[in-house]
Short mmCIF file of C-alpha atoms and ligand atoms in Angstrom, two decimals:
data_model
loop_
_atom_site.label_atom_id
_atom_site.label_comp_id
_atom_site.label_asym_id
_atom_site.label_seq_id
_atom_site.Cartn_x
_atom_site.Cartn_y
_atom_site.Cartn_z
CA UNK A 1145 59.18 -31.08 -9.75
CA UNK A 1146 56.55 -33.61 -8.67
CA UNK A 1147 56.24 -34.23 -4.91
CA UNK A 1148 55.05 -37.76 -5.66
CA UNK A 1149 57.26 -40.79 -5.82
CA UNK A 1150 59.52 -40.94 -8.86
CA UNK A 1151 58.96 -43.72 -11.38
CA UNK A 1152 62.21 -45.52 -12.10
CA UNK A 1153 63.04 -46.24 -15.66
CA UNK A 1154 65.42 -49.15 -16.19
CA UNK A 1155 68.29 -46.70 -16.85
CA UNK A 1156 67.49 -44.66 -13.62
CA UNK A 1157 67.30 -47.86 -11.58
CA UNK A 1158 70.71 -48.94 -12.84
CA UNK A 1159 72.04 -45.62 -11.73
CA UNK A 1160 70.37 -45.99 -8.35
CA UNK A 1161 72.03 -49.40 -7.89
CA UNK A 1162 75.43 -48.03 -9.05
CA UNK A 1163 75.55 -45.25 -6.51
CA UNK A 1164 72.96 -46.18 -3.82
CA UNK A 1165 73.81 -49.86 -2.82
CA UNK A 1166 77.04 -51.29 -1.66
CA UNK A 1167 76.19 -55.00 -2.35
CA UNK A 1168 79.09 -57.24 -1.07
CA UNK A 1169 80.44 -60.05 -3.39
CA UNK A 1170 78.92 -62.84 -1.31
CA UNK A 1171 75.42 -61.29 -1.61
CA UNK A 1172 75.93 -60.89 -5.30
CA UNK A 1173 76.70 -64.55 -5.66
CA UNK A 1174 73.75 -65.63 -3.50
CA UNK A 1175 71.49 -63.40 -5.59
CA UNK A 1176 72.84 -65.02 -8.84
CA UNK A 1177 72.56 -68.54 -7.36
CA UNK A 1178 68.88 -67.77 -6.49
CA UNK A 1179 68.17 -66.40 -9.92
CA UNK A 1180 69.06 -69.90 -11.33
CA UNK A 1181 65.78 -71.17 -9.76
CA UNK A 1182 63.87 -69.24 -12.31
CA UNK A 1183 60.34 -68.25 -11.34
CA UNK A 1184 60.71 -68.56 -7.58
CA UNK A 1185 63.64 -66.13 -7.62
CA UNK A 1186 60.93 -63.41 -7.85
CA UNK A 1187 60.43 -63.97 -4.14
CA UNK A 1188 63.88 -62.48 -3.40
CA UNK A 1189 64.10 -58.96 -2.34
CA UNK A 1190 66.03 -56.46 -4.51
CA UNK A 1191 69.52 -55.19 -3.78
CA UNK A 1192 68.22 -51.73 -2.99
CA UNK A 1193 65.69 -53.12 -0.52
CA UNK A 1194 68.43 -55.27 1.02
CA UNK A 1195 70.60 -52.25 1.53
CA UNK A 1196 67.61 -50.45 3.14
CA UNK A 1197 66.93 -53.35 5.46
CA UNK A 1198 70.59 -53.72 6.54
CA UNK A 1199 70.64 -49.98 7.30
CA UNK A 1200 67.35 -50.24 9.33
CA UNK A 1201 68.76 -53.13 11.34
CA UNK A 1202 71.69 -51.01 12.39
CA UNK A 1203 69.43 -47.84 12.93
CA UNK A 1204 67.12 -49.84 15.30
CA UNK A 1205 70.22 -51.09 17.09
CA UNK A 1206 68.71 -54.56 16.66
CA UNK A 1207 70.19 -57.47 18.60
CA UNK A 1208 67.25 -59.84 18.27
CA UNK A 1209 65.46 -60.09 14.91
CA UNK A 1210 62.76 -62.41 13.67
CA UNK A 1211 62.24 -63.05 9.99
CA UNK A 1212 59.04 -64.75 8.74
CA UNK A 1213 59.83 -66.20 5.28
CA UNK A 1214 63.57 -66.72 4.60
CA UNK A 1215 63.53 -68.34 1.11
CA UNK A 1216 67.20 -68.65 -0.01
CA UNK A 1217 68.39 -66.19 2.60
CA UNK A 1218 69.35 -63.04 0.81
CA UNK A 1219 67.33 -60.77 3.26
CA UNK A 1220 68.66 -62.77 6.14
CA UNK A 1221 72.25 -62.16 4.96
CA UNK A 1222 71.64 -58.35 4.85
CA UNK A 1223 70.10 -58.34 8.33
CA UNK A 1224 72.63 -60.66 9.86
CA UNK A 1225 75.56 -58.58 8.62
CA UNK A 1226 74.16 -55.48 10.21
CA UNK A 1227 73.79 -57.22 13.68
CA UNK A 1228 76.37 -57.11 16.38
CA UNK A 1229 78.43 -60.27 16.62
CA UNK A 1230 76.35 -61.57 19.51
CA UNK A 1231 73.10 -60.71 17.80
CA UNK A 1232 70.52 -63.30 16.75
CA UNK A 1233 68.33 -63.55 13.65
CA UNK A 1234 65.61 -66.24 14.01
CA UNK A 1235 64.53 -67.27 10.61
CA UNK A 1236 61.20 -69.05 10.04
CA UNK A 1237 60.59 -71.01 6.85
CA UNK A 1238 59.17 -74.40 5.89
CA UNK A 1239 61.58 -75.24 3.09
CA UNK A 1240 64.90 -76.73 3.99
CA UNK A 1241 65.76 -76.96 0.25
CA UNK A 1242 65.69 -73.22 -0.27
CA UNK A 1243 67.51 -72.56 2.96
CA UNK A 1244 70.11 -74.95 1.94
CA UNK A 1245 70.98 -72.59 -0.98
CA UNK A 1246 71.66 -69.71 1.46
CA UNK A 1247 73.51 -71.52 4.21
CA UNK A 1248 76.92 -71.69 2.54
CA UNK A 1249 76.76 -67.95 1.78
CA UNK A 1250 75.84 -67.22 5.37
CA UNK A 1251 78.98 -69.16 6.46
CA UNK A 1252 81.17 -67.51 3.81
CA UNK A 1253 80.01 -64.04 5.15
CA UNK A 1254 80.87 -65.04 8.61
CA UNK A 1255 77.43 -64.64 9.97
CA UNK A 1256 76.13 -68.24 10.24
CA UNK A 1257 76.41 -68.27 13.96
CA UNK A 1258 73.95 -65.27 14.22
CA UNK A 1259 71.27 -67.07 12.21
CA UNK A 1260 68.94 -69.45 13.98
CA UNK A 1261 66.95 -71.14 11.24
CA UNK A 1262 63.68 -72.89 12.31
CA UNK A 1263 62.24 -75.16 9.71
CA UNK A 1264 58.53 -75.38 10.67
CA UNK A 1265 55.24 -73.56 10.09
CA UNK A 1266 56.08 -69.97 11.14
CA UNK A 1267 53.10 -69.68 13.42
CA UNK A 1268 54.34 -72.70 15.43
CA UNK A 1269 57.79 -71.13 15.80
CA UNK A 1270 56.28 -67.79 16.76
CA UNK A 1271 54.06 -69.44 19.32
CA UNK A 1272 57.03 -71.09 20.84
CA UNK A 1273 58.89 -67.80 20.96
CA UNK A 1274 55.95 -66.27 22.79
CA UNK A 1275 56.68 -68.65 25.58
CA UNK A 1276 60.38 -68.02 25.63
CA UNK A 1277 62.70 -65.27 27.01
CA UNK A 1278 62.56 -63.58 23.59
CA UNK A 1279 59.09 -62.25 24.24
CA UNK A 1280 59.07 -58.50 24.60
CA UNK A 1281 62.80 -58.30 23.49
CA UNK A 1282 62.54 -58.54 19.71
CA UNK A 1283 63.85 -55.25 18.10
CA UNK A 1284 62.86 -56.03 14.47
CA UNK A 1285 60.51 -58.32 12.66
CA UNK A 1286 60.28 -58.92 8.94
CA UNK A 1287 57.14 -60.51 7.32
CA UNK A 1288 57.73 -61.94 3.78
CA UNK A 1289 55.94 -65.33 3.72
CA UNK A 1290 52.54 -66.81 2.64
CA UNK A 1291 50.22 -63.87 2.41
CA UNK A 1292 47.12 -65.51 3.84
CA UNK A 1293 48.83 -65.75 7.21
CA UNK A 1294 50.14 -62.12 7.18
CA UNK A 1295 47.63 -60.93 9.74
CA UNK A 1296 48.42 -63.74 12.09
CA UNK A 1297 52.22 -63.18 11.66
CA UNK A 1298 51.77 -59.42 12.42
CA UNK A 1299 49.87 -60.17 15.53
CA UNK A 1300 52.38 -62.77 16.72
CA UNK A 1301 55.30 -60.38 16.04
CA UNK A 1302 53.54 -57.60 17.86
CA UNK A 1303 53.42 -59.78 20.87
CA UNK A 1304 57.25 -60.43 20.67
CA UNK A 1305 58.34 -56.86 19.85
CA UNK A 1306 59.70 -54.51 22.56
CA UNK A 1307 58.20 -51.04 22.69
CA UNK A 1308 60.00 -48.91 19.96
CA UNK A 1309 60.58 -52.16 17.95
CA UNK A 1310 59.84 -52.26 14.22
CA UNK A 1311 57.84 -54.64 12.00
CA UNK A 1312 58.63 -54.53 8.24
CA UNK A 1313 55.97 -56.10 6.01
CA UNK A 1314 56.86 -56.92 2.41
CA UNK A 1315 54.65 -57.02 -0.71
CA UNK A 1316 52.07 -54.67 0.61
CA UNK A 1317 51.33 -53.21 -2.86
CA UNK A 1318 51.20 -56.80 -4.38
CA UNK A 1319 52.00 -55.75 -7.95
CA UNK A 1320 49.19 -53.11 -7.88
CA UNK A 1321 46.57 -55.80 -7.24
CA UNK A 1322 45.49 -54.13 -3.98
CA UNK A 1323 43.53 -51.41 -5.95
CA UNK A 1324 42.12 -53.82 -8.58
CA UNK A 1325 38.42 -54.24 -7.67
CA UNK A 1326 38.27 -57.42 -9.84
CA UNK A 1327 40.96 -59.07 -7.98
CA UNK A 1328 39.53 -61.09 -5.14
CA UNK A 1329 42.39 -63.68 -4.95
CA UNK A 1330 42.81 -64.81 -1.23
CA UNK A 1331 46.34 -63.46 -1.26
CA UNK A 1332 45.21 -60.10 -2.43
CA UNK A 1333 42.29 -60.08 0.08
CA UNK A 1334 44.77 -60.94 2.92
CA UNK A 1335 47.21 -58.12 2.00
CA UNK A 1336 44.37 -55.55 1.67
CA UNK A 1337 42.91 -56.67 4.98
CA UNK A 1338 46.25 -56.30 6.78
CA UNK A 1339 46.99 -52.98 5.15
CA UNK A 1340 43.64 -51.63 6.37
CA UNK A 1341 44.14 -53.09 9.77
CA UNK A 1342 47.76 -51.65 10.22
CA UNK A 1343 46.61 -48.22 8.93
CA UNK A 1344 44.05 -48.07 11.81
CA UNK A 1345 46.20 -49.85 14.46
CA UNK A 1346 46.62 -47.42 17.37
CA UNK A 1347 49.52 -49.59 18.76
CA UNK A 1348 51.97 -48.49 15.98
CA UNK A 1349 53.26 -45.62 13.95
CA UNK A 1350 53.05 -46.46 10.29
CA UNK A 1351 54.77 -45.57 6.98
CA UNK A 1352 54.23 -47.46 3.78
CA UNK A 1353 57.25 -47.06 1.35
CA UNK A 1354 57.05 -47.83 -2.37
CA UNK A 1355 60.30 -49.77 -2.56
CA UNK A 1356 60.20 -53.22 -4.25
CA UNK A 1357 56.63 -54.46 -4.14
CA UNK A 1358 55.82 -52.11 -1.27
CA UNK A 1359 57.20 -52.20 2.27
CA UNK A 1360 55.36 -51.11 5.43
CA UNK A 1361 57.15 -49.82 8.43
CA UNK A 1362 55.13 -50.35 11.73
CA UNK A 1363 56.82 -49.14 14.80
CA UNK A 1364 55.36 -50.39 18.09
CA UNK A 1365 54.59 -47.59 20.48
CA1 LIG B 1393 58.55 -60.53 -0.80
#
């Protein structure tokens, strides 16, 4: 048996989804509603990644979470459901239109009061948080927004995180583009730069996991 990561055939992935993910009906409907957007729906995380992120939220014992890039709110729903009733998920996004798709589902799932959505450039929201009581008390951060600001988001979240807190970074394999020497798209360059930076960042313990489009775990020491 290979010690490397298994490649999922469509049938094997269906099996994984059938026994490895307990996706609740509200999440299923939000995912289906998002799929109607067509192309942009590709920005939504997969059900298995959602399950993992919910589990991680609980494992970290998170009470305060910051998500950078909320889109239609599927990942936010998975995180919010795993928070205690008085927990807070601060969501940063620039699109009210996309967030409006998720809002009714957050309400239906009974977690709307745990989600604090900030419609503004995320760096502005993060800067505001750095001057608030949240600084040093964030348990979990999730980065899944515009790739060119990934490095800046990482640094801003590091400043907000408590010791032992965790940053999750999405799309770190970027469809495989990270190893294509002919690909010098600014988004690819930004992801490559952050991956190299995090790998050498002595402030964190790191594991890059090949789920979805690649997910890095960086735990602040
Ligand atoms: Ca993503």
